[in-house]
Short mmCIF file of N, CA, C and O and ligand atoms in Angstrom, two decimals:
data_model
loop_
_atom_site.label_atom_id
_atom_site.label_comp_id
_atom_site.label_asym_id
_atom_site.label_seq_id
_atom_site.Cartn_x
_atom_site.Cartn_y
_atom_site.Cartn_z
N MET A 1 0.85 -1.20 0.00
CA MET A 1 0.00 0.00 0.00
C MET A 1 0.88 1.25 0.00
O MET A 1 1.76 1.38 0.83
N THR A 2 0.58 2.12 -0.93
CA THR A 2 1.32 3.38 -1.00
C THR A 2 0.92 4.27 0.16
O THR A 2 -0.25 4.40 0.49
N ARG A 3 1.89 4.87 0.76
CA ARG A 3 1.57 5.85 1.80
C ARG A 3 1.78 7.24 1.23
O ARG A 3 2.87 7.60 0.82
N ILE A 4 0.70 7.98 1.21
CA ILE A 4 0.76 9.34 0.69
C ILE A 4 0.77 10.29 1.88
O ILE A 4 0.04 10.09 2.84
N LYS A 5 1.62 11.28 1.79
CA LYS A 5 1.78 12.21 2.91
C LYS A 5 1.42 13.62 2.47
O LYS A 5 1.37 13.93 1.28
N ARG A 6 1.23 14.47 3.47
CA ARG A 6 0.96 15.87 3.21
C ARG A 6 2.14 16.46 2.42
O ARG A 6 3.30 16.19 2.72
N GLY A 7 1.84 17.25 1.40
CA GLY A 7 2.89 17.86 0.59
C GLY A 7 3.22 17.07 -0.66
O GLY A 7 3.87 17.58 -1.56
N ASP A 8 2.77 15.80 -0.73
CA ASP A 8 2.99 15.01 -1.94
C ASP A 8 2.13 15.55 -3.08
O ASP A 8 1.06 16.11 -2.85
N THR A 9 2.60 15.36 -4.30
CA THR A 9 1.78 15.69 -5.45
C THR A 9 1.12 14.40 -5.94
O THR A 9 1.77 13.37 -6.06
N VAL A 10 -0.19 14.48 -6.17
CA VAL A 10 -0.91 13.30 -6.63
C VAL A 10 -1.68 13.60 -7.91
O VAL A 10 -1.98 14.75 -8.22
N LEU A 11 -1.96 12.53 -8.64
CA LEU A 11 -2.75 12.62 -9.86
C LEU A 11 -4.09 11.93 -9.60
O LEU A 11 -4.12 10.82 -9.05
N VAL A 12 -5.18 12.58 -9.99
CA VAL A 12 -6.50 11.96 -9.84
C VAL A 12 -6.70 11.01 -11.01
O VAL A 12 -6.51 11.39 -12.17
N ILE A 13 -7.06 9.75 -10.72
CA ILE A 13 -7.13 8.76 -11.79
C ILE A 13 -8.57 8.39 -12.16
O ILE A 13 -8.80 7.68 -13.11
N THR A 14 -9.53 8.89 -11.39
CA THR A 14 -10.90 8.57 -11.73
C THR A 14 -11.83 9.69 -11.24
O THR A 14 -11.43 10.49 -10.40
N GLY A 15 -13.03 9.74 -11.77
CA GLY A 15 -14.01 10.74 -11.34
C GLY A 15 -13.97 12.00 -12.17
O GLY A 15 -13.28 12.08 -13.18
N LYS A 16 -14.70 13.03 -11.70
CA LYS A 16 -14.85 14.25 -12.51
C LYS A 16 -13.56 15.04 -12.64
O LYS A 16 -13.40 15.83 -13.55
N ASP A 17 -12.64 14.84 -11.71
CA ASP A 17 -11.37 15.57 -11.76
C ASP A 17 -10.23 14.71 -12.30
O ASP A 17 -9.05 15.03 -12.11
N LYS A 18 -10.57 13.65 -13.00
CA LYS A 18 -9.57 12.75 -13.57
C LYS A 18 -8.53 13.53 -14.39
O LYS A 18 -8.90 14.39 -15.19
N GLY A 19 -7.27 13.25 -14.15
CA GLY A 19 -6.21 13.91 -14.89
C GLY A 19 -5.66 15.15 -14.20
O GLY A 19 -4.64 15.68 -14.61
N LYS A 20 -6.34 15.60 -13.15
CA LYS A 20 -5.85 16.79 -12.44
C LYS A 20 -4.75 16.40 -11.45
O LYS A 20 -4.83 15.35 -10.82
N LYS A 21 -3.77 17.29 -11.34
CA LYS A 21 -2.73 17.07 -10.35
C LYS A 21 -2.86 18.11 -9.26
O LYS A 21 -3.27 19.25 -9.51
N GLY A 22 -2.48 17.75 -8.06
CA GLY A 22 -2.52 18.72 -6.98
C GLY A 22 -1.70 18.26 -5.80
O GLY A 22 -1.27 17.11 -5.72
N LYS A 23 -1.48 19.21 -4.91
CA LYS A 23 -0.69 18.93 -3.73
C LYS A 23 -1.61 18.51 -2.59
O LYS A 23 -2.68 19.11 -2.39
N VAL A 24 -1.21 17.50 -1.85
CA VAL A 24 -2.00 17.04 -0.71
C VAL A 24 -1.89 18.06 0.42
O VAL A 24 -0.81 18.34 0.92
N ALA A 25 -3.04 18.65 0.78
CA ALA A 25 -3.05 19.67 1.82
C ALA A 25 -3.33 19.07 3.19
O ALA A 25 -2.90 19.60 4.21
N LYS A 26 -4.06 17.96 3.20
CA LYS A 26 -4.40 17.34 4.48
C LYS A 26 -4.70 15.86 4.26
O LYS A 26 -5.29 15.49 3.25
N VAL A 27 -4.28 15.06 5.21
CA VAL A 27 -4.55 13.62 5.15
C VAL A 27 -5.55 13.29 6.26
O VAL A 27 -5.36 13.70 7.40
N PHE A 28 -6.62 12.59 5.89
CA PHE A 28 -7.54 12.07 6.89
C PHE A 28 -7.27 10.59 7.01
O PHE A 28 -7.43 9.85 6.03
N ASN A 29 -6.86 10.15 8.16
CA ASN A 29 -6.60 8.72 8.29
C ASN A 29 -7.84 8.00 8.77
O ASN A 29 -8.88 8.59 9.00
N ARG A 30 -7.74 6.70 8.89
CA ARG A 30 -8.93 5.89 9.16
C ARG A 30 -9.51 6.10 10.55
O ARG A 30 -10.59 5.62 10.83
N LYS A 31 -8.78 6.76 11.40
CA LYS A 31 -9.37 7.07 12.70
C LYS A 31 -10.42 8.17 12.54
O LYS A 31 -11.35 8.27 13.31
N GLU A 32 -10.22 9.02 11.53
CA GLU A 32 -11.14 10.16 11.34
C GLU A 32 -12.28 9.85 10.38
O GLU A 32 -13.38 10.34 10.53
N VAL A 33 -11.99 9.07 9.34
CA VAL A 33 -13.00 8.75 8.32
C VAL A 33 -12.92 7.26 8.01
O VAL A 33 -11.96 6.59 8.38
N LYS A 34 -13.94 6.75 7.31
CA LYS A 34 -13.97 5.31 7.02
C LYS A 34 -12.84 4.88 6.11
O LYS A 34 -12.24 3.83 6.28
N LYS A 35 -12.61 5.68 5.08
CA LYS A 35 -11.53 5.35 4.14
C LYS A 35 -10.52 6.48 4.18
O LYS A 35 -10.89 7.64 4.29
N THR A 36 -9.25 6.13 4.05
CA THR A 36 -8.21 7.14 4.01
C THR A 36 -8.50 8.09 2.85
O THR A 36 -8.75 7.65 1.73
N SER A 37 -8.51 9.38 3.13
CA SER A 37 -8.75 10.34 2.06
C SER A 37 -7.91 11.59 2.25
O SER A 37 -7.30 11.79 3.29
N PHE A 38 -7.89 12.40 1.20
CA PHE A 38 -7.01 13.55 1.18
C PHE A 38 -7.74 14.79 0.72
O PHE A 38 -8.61 14.72 -0.14
N LEU A 39 -7.32 15.92 1.26
CA LEU A 39 -7.71 17.20 0.69
C LEU A 39 -6.60 17.58 -0.27
O LEU A 39 -5.43 17.65 0.12
N ILE A 40 -6.96 17.82 -1.53
CA ILE A 40 -5.96 18.14 -2.53
C ILE A 40 -6.25 19.52 -3.09
O ILE A 40 -7.38 19.80 -3.49
N GLU A 41 -5.22 20.35 -3.11
CA GLU A 41 -5.39 21.73 -3.56
C GLU A 41 -5.95 21.77 -4.98
O GLU A 41 -5.39 21.17 -5.89
N GLY A 42 -7.07 22.45 -5.16
CA GLY A 42 -7.64 22.64 -6.49
C GLY A 42 -8.41 21.46 -7.05
O GLY A 42 -8.83 21.47 -8.20
N VAL A 43 -8.60 20.42 -6.25
CA VAL A 43 -9.27 19.21 -6.73
C VAL A 43 -10.53 18.94 -5.92
O VAL A 43 -10.55 19.16 -4.71
N ASN A 44 -11.56 18.47 -6.62
CA ASN A 44 -12.83 18.11 -5.97
C ASN A 44 -13.44 19.31 -5.26
O ASN A 44 -13.81 19.24 -4.09
N ILE A 45 -13.57 20.39 -5.99
CA ILE A 45 -14.11 21.61 -5.42
C ILE A 45 -15.64 21.59 -5.48
O ILE A 45 -16.22 21.32 -6.52
N ALA A 46 -16.23 21.84 -4.34
CA ALA A 46 -17.68 21.92 -4.26
C ALA A 46 -18.06 23.38 -4.14
O ALA A 46 -17.41 24.15 -3.44
N LYS A 47 -19.11 23.77 -4.87
CA LYS A 47 -19.57 25.15 -4.79
C LYS A 47 -20.84 25.19 -3.95
O LYS A 47 -21.75 24.40 -4.15
N ARG A 48 -20.85 26.10 -3.02
CA ARG A 48 -22.05 26.25 -2.20
C ARG A 48 -22.58 27.66 -2.37
O ARG A 48 -21.84 28.63 -2.32
N HIS A 49 -23.87 27.74 -2.60
CA HIS A 49 -24.48 29.06 -2.69
C HIS A 49 -24.86 29.51 -1.30
O HIS A 49 -25.53 28.80 -0.56
N ILE A 50 -24.38 30.69 -0.95
CA ILE A 50 -24.60 31.21 0.40
C ILE A 50 -25.62 32.34 0.35
O ILE A 50 -25.48 33.27 -0.44
N LYS A 51 -26.61 32.21 1.20
CA LYS A 51 -27.59 33.30 1.31
C LYS A 51 -26.95 34.44 2.10
O LYS A 51 -26.15 34.20 3.00
N PRO A 52 -27.33 35.66 1.78
CA PRO A 52 -26.79 36.78 2.57
C PRO A 52 -27.09 36.60 4.05
O PRO A 52 -28.18 36.19 4.42
N SER A 53 -26.11 36.86 4.87
CA SER A 53 -26.31 36.74 6.31
C SER A 53 -25.47 37.83 7.00
O SER A 53 -24.76 38.57 6.34
N LYS A 54 -25.51 37.84 8.30
CA LYS A 54 -24.75 38.84 9.06
C LYS A 54 -23.26 38.78 8.73
O LYS A 54 -22.62 39.78 8.45
N GLY A 55 -22.72 37.58 8.77
CA GLY A 55 -21.29 37.43 8.57
C GLY A 55 -20.88 37.54 7.12
O GLY A 55 -19.70 37.70 6.80
N PHE A 56 -21.84 37.42 6.22
CA PHE A 56 -21.54 37.35 4.80
C PHE A 56 -22.65 38.09 4.06
O PHE A 56 -23.52 37.49 3.44
N PRO A 57 -22.65 39.43 4.18
CA PRO A 57 -23.81 40.24 3.76
C PRO A 57 -24.17 40.15 2.28
O PRO A 57 -25.33 40.30 1.93
N GLN A 58 -23.20 39.91 1.41
CA GLN A 58 -23.56 39.87 -0.02
C GLN A 58 -24.09 38.51 -0.45
O GLN A 58 -24.65 38.37 -1.53
N GLY A 59 -23.86 37.49 0.36
CA GLY A 59 -24.15 36.14 -0.10
C GLY A 59 -23.19 35.80 -1.20
O GLY A 59 -22.18 36.48 -1.40
N GLY A 60 -23.44 34.75 -1.93
CA GLY A 60 -22.56 34.43 -3.04
C GLY A 60 -22.23 32.95 -3.10
O GLY A 60 -22.95 32.12 -2.54
N ILE A 61 -21.15 32.67 -3.80
CA ILE A 61 -20.77 31.27 -3.98
C ILE A 61 -19.46 31.01 -3.24
O ILE A 61 -18.50 31.76 -3.38
N LEU A 62 -19.47 29.99 -2.44
CA LEU A 62 -18.28 29.63 -1.68
C LEU A 62 -17.70 28.36 -2.29
O LEU A 62 -18.42 27.39 -2.54
N GLU A 63 -16.41 28.39 -2.55
CA GLU A 63 -15.77 27.19 -3.11
C GLU A 63 -14.95 26.52 -2.04
O GLU A 63 -14.22 27.17 -1.31
N LYS A 64 -15.09 25.22 -1.96
CA LYS A 64 -14.42 24.48 -0.90
C LYS A 64 -13.97 23.13 -1.43
O LYS A 64 -14.72 22.46 -2.13
N GLU A 65 -12.75 22.77 -1.10
CA GLU A 65 -12.28 21.45 -1.51
C GLU A 65 -12.85 20.38 -0.58
O GLU A 65 -12.89 20.56 0.61
N LEU A 66 -13.26 19.28 -1.19
CA LEU A 66 -13.75 18.16 -0.40
C LEU A 66 -12.73 17.02 -0.49
O LEU A 66 -12.02 16.90 -1.48
N PRO A 67 -12.68 16.20 0.55
CA PRO A 67 -11.70 15.11 0.52
C PRO A 67 -11.99 14.11 -0.60
O PRO A 67 -13.13 13.94 -1.03
N ILE A 68 -10.96 13.49 -1.07
CA ILE A 68 -11.07 12.50 -2.13
C ILE A 68 -10.41 11.20 -1.63
O ILE A 68 -9.41 11.25 -0.92
N TYR A 69 -11.02 10.07 -1.96
CA TYR A 69 -10.51 8.80 -1.44
C TYR A 69 -9.14 8.45 -2.01
O TYR A 69 -8.84 8.73 -3.17
N GLN A 70 -8.40 7.77 -1.19
CA GLN A 70 -7.06 7.32 -1.57
C GLN A 70 -7.06 6.49 -2.86
O GLN A 70 -6.17 6.61 -3.67
N SER A 71 -8.11 5.67 -3.04
CA SER A 71 -8.16 4.79 -4.20
C SER A 71 -8.33 5.56 -5.51
O SER A 71 -8.17 5.00 -6.58
N LYS A 72 -8.65 6.85 -5.42
CA LYS A 72 -8.88 7.65 -6.63
C LYS A 72 -7.66 8.44 -7.07
O LYS A 72 -7.72 9.17 -8.05
N VAL A 73 -6.58 8.33 -6.31
CA VAL A 73 -5.39 9.11 -6.66
C VAL A 73 -4.15 8.23 -6.72
O VAL A 73 -4.12 7.13 -6.18
N MET A 74 -3.16 8.73 -7.42
CA MET A 74 -1.88 8.05 -7.51
C MET A 74 -0.79 9.06 -7.21
O MET A 74 -0.88 10.22 -7.63
N LEU A 75 0.21 8.64 -6.50
CA LEU A 75 1.31 9.53 -6.16
C LEU A 75 2.14 9.83 -7.41
O LEU A 75 2.43 8.95 -8.20
N VAL A 76 2.49 11.09 -7.59
CA VAL A 76 3.36 11.48 -8.68
C VAL A 76 4.78 11.58 -8.13
O VAL A 76 5.03 12.29 -7.17
N CYS A 77 5.69 10.87 -8.76
CA CYS A 77 7.07 10.88 -8.30
C CYS A 77 7.69 12.26 -8.52
O CYS A 77 7.62 12.81 -9.62
N PRO A 78 8.27 12.87 -7.48
CA PRO A 78 8.85 14.20 -7.63
C PRO A 78 10.13 14.22 -8.47
O PRO A 78 10.55 15.27 -8.93
N ILE A 79 10.71 13.06 -8.69
CA ILE A 79 11.97 13.01 -9.44
C ILE A 79 11.70 12.83 -10.94
O ILE A 79 12.17 13.62 -11.76
N CYS A 80 10.92 11.82 -11.31
CA CYS A 80 10.67 11.61 -12.74
C CYS A 80 9.35 12.24 -13.19
O CYS A 80 9.02 12.22 -14.36
N ASN A 81 8.59 12.79 -12.22
CA ASN A 81 7.36 13.52 -12.53
C ASN A 81 6.30 12.65 -13.21
O ASN A 81 5.52 13.12 -14.02
N GLN A 82 6.29 11.38 -12.88
CA GLN A 82 5.30 10.47 -13.46
C GLN A 82 4.52 9.80 -12.34
O GLN A 82 5.07 9.50 -11.30
N PRO A 83 3.24 9.53 -12.60
CA PRO A 83 2.48 8.77 -11.60
C PRO A 83 3.07 7.36 -11.53
O PRO A 83 3.27 6.73 -12.57
N SER A 84 3.37 6.91 -10.35
CA SER A 84 4.07 5.63 -10.27
C SER A 84 3.74 4.91 -8.98
O SER A 84 3.22 5.49 -8.02
N ARG A 85 4.05 3.65 -8.96
CA ARG A 85 3.93 2.88 -7.74
C ARG A 85 5.21 3.06 -6.93
O ARG A 85 6.26 3.36 -7.49
N GLN A 86 5.06 2.87 -5.64
CA GLN A 86 6.23 3.04 -4.78
C GLN A 86 6.53 1.77 -4.01
O GLN A 86 5.64 0.99 -3.71
N GLY A 87 7.78 1.63 -3.68
CA GLY A 87 8.19 0.60 -2.75
C GLY A 87 8.75 1.28 -1.52
O GLY A 87 8.79 2.50 -1.44
N ARG A 88 9.19 0.46 -0.59
CA ARG A 88 9.83 1.03 0.58
C ARG A 88 11.18 0.36 0.75
O ARG A 88 11.32 -0.84 0.54
N ARG A 89 12.16 1.12 1.10
CA ARG A 89 13.45 0.53 1.41
C ARG A 89 13.97 1.11 2.71
O ARG A 89 13.66 2.24 3.07
N ILE A 90 14.72 0.28 3.41
CA ILE A 90 15.23 0.73 4.70
C ILE A 90 16.59 1.38 4.46
O ILE A 90 17.41 0.89 3.70
N MET A 91 16.77 2.55 5.09
CA MET A 91 17.99 3.31 4.89
C MET A 91 19.01 2.98 5.99
O MET A 91 18.68 2.34 6.98
N ALA A 92 20.21 3.45 5.78
CA ALA A 92 21.29 3.21 6.75
C ALA A 92 20.94 3.75 8.14
O ALA A 92 21.39 3.24 9.15
N THR A 93 20.07 4.77 8.14
CA THR A 93 19.67 5.37 9.41
C THR A 93 18.64 4.51 10.15
O THR A 93 18.27 4.83 11.28
N GLY A 94 18.15 3.47 9.48
CA GLY A 94 17.11 2.64 10.11
C GLY A 94 15.71 3.10 9.79
O GLY A 94 14.74 2.47 10.18
N LYS A 95 15.60 4.21 9.04
CA LYS A 95 14.29 4.71 8.67
C LYS A 95 13.89 4.17 7.29
O LYS A 95 14.76 3.87 6.48
N TYR A 96 12.60 4.12 7.08
CA TYR A 96 12.12 3.70 5.76
C TYR A 96 11.98 4.90 4.85
O TYR A 96 11.55 5.97 5.27
N ALA A 97 12.35 4.72 3.60
CA ALA A 97 12.13 5.75 2.60
C ALA A 97 11.30 5.13 1.49
O ALA A 97 11.47 3.97 1.15
N ARG A 98 10.40 5.91 0.94
CA ARG A 98 9.64 5.44 -0.22
C ARG A 98 10.51 5.63 -1.45
O ARG A 98 11.25 6.60 -1.55
N PHE A 99 10.41 4.71 -2.37
CA PHE A 99 11.11 4.91 -3.64
C PHE A 99 10.16 4.64 -4.79
O PHE A 99 9.17 3.94 -4.66
N CYS A 100 10.50 5.26 -5.93
CA CYS A 100 9.67 5.17 -7.12
C CYS A 100 10.06 3.93 -7.90
O CYS A 100 11.24 3.69 -8.16
N LYS A 101 9.07 3.12 -8.26
CA LYS A 101 9.38 1.89 -8.99
C LYS A 101 9.69 2.16 -10.46
O LYS A 101 10.15 1.28 -11.17
N LYS A 102 9.41 3.38 -10.93
CA LYS A 102 9.73 3.71 -12.32
C LYS A 102 11.18 4.11 -12.48
O LYS A 102 11.89 3.60 -13.33
N CYS A 103 11.63 5.09 -11.65
CA CYS A 103 12.99 5.57 -11.84
C CYS A 103 13.94 5.04 -10.76
O CYS A 103 15.16 5.18 -10.88
N GLY A 104 13.39 4.43 -9.72
CA GLY A 104 14.24 3.82 -8.69
C GLY A 104 14.79 4.81 -7.67
O GLY A 104 15.50 4.41 -6.76
N GLU A 105 14.43 6.09 -7.81
CA GLU A 105 14.98 7.09 -6.88
C GLU A 105 14.14 7.15 -5.61
O GLU A 105 12.95 6.86 -5.61
N ASN A 106 14.78 7.56 -4.53
CA ASN A 106 14.06 7.76 -3.28
C ASN A 106 13.18 8.98 -3.36
O ASN A 106 13.58 10.03 -3.85
N ILE A 107 11.96 8.83 -2.89
CA ILE A 107 11.02 9.96 -2.86
C ILE A 107 11.21 10.76 -1.58
O ILE A 107 11.14 11.97 -1.58
N ASP A 108 11.46 10.06 -0.49
CA ASP A 108 11.69 10.73 0.79
C ASP A 108 13.17 11.02 0.95
O ASP A 108 14.01 10.19 0.64
N LYS A 109 13.44 12.22 1.42
CA LYS A 109 14.83 12.58 1.70
C LYS A 109 15.13 12.26 3.15
O LYS A 109 14.63 12.91 4.04
N ILE A 110 15.88 11.20 3.35
CA ILE A 110 16.21 10.81 4.72
C ILE A 110 17.73 10.77 4.87
O ILE A 110 18.41 10.27 3.99
ZN1 ZN B 1 10.30 8.34 -10.35
#
């Protein structure tokens, strides 16, 4: 299973935003939601029409990103800039780093 982290760039592979790329702004893990999902900048934007109110006197349209499920996105490798699968390798420091199965480079700088 690929682990996607905040700050990663991902490609949407299905749904209305298919083909869009964006940066992961927030990760919701399974403790918070049923399926792991992400808020991605500029992706899955919902528009809400707001009636004029005290706090928002003109009313109008509010745009807000909604979370998208992990299964709908693929991590884009920052080195070869291609959507790819990742593996994990253990580094000399004892920490795990993700690596891209396409170009073989480490994605995490450890
Ligand atoms: Zn790569």
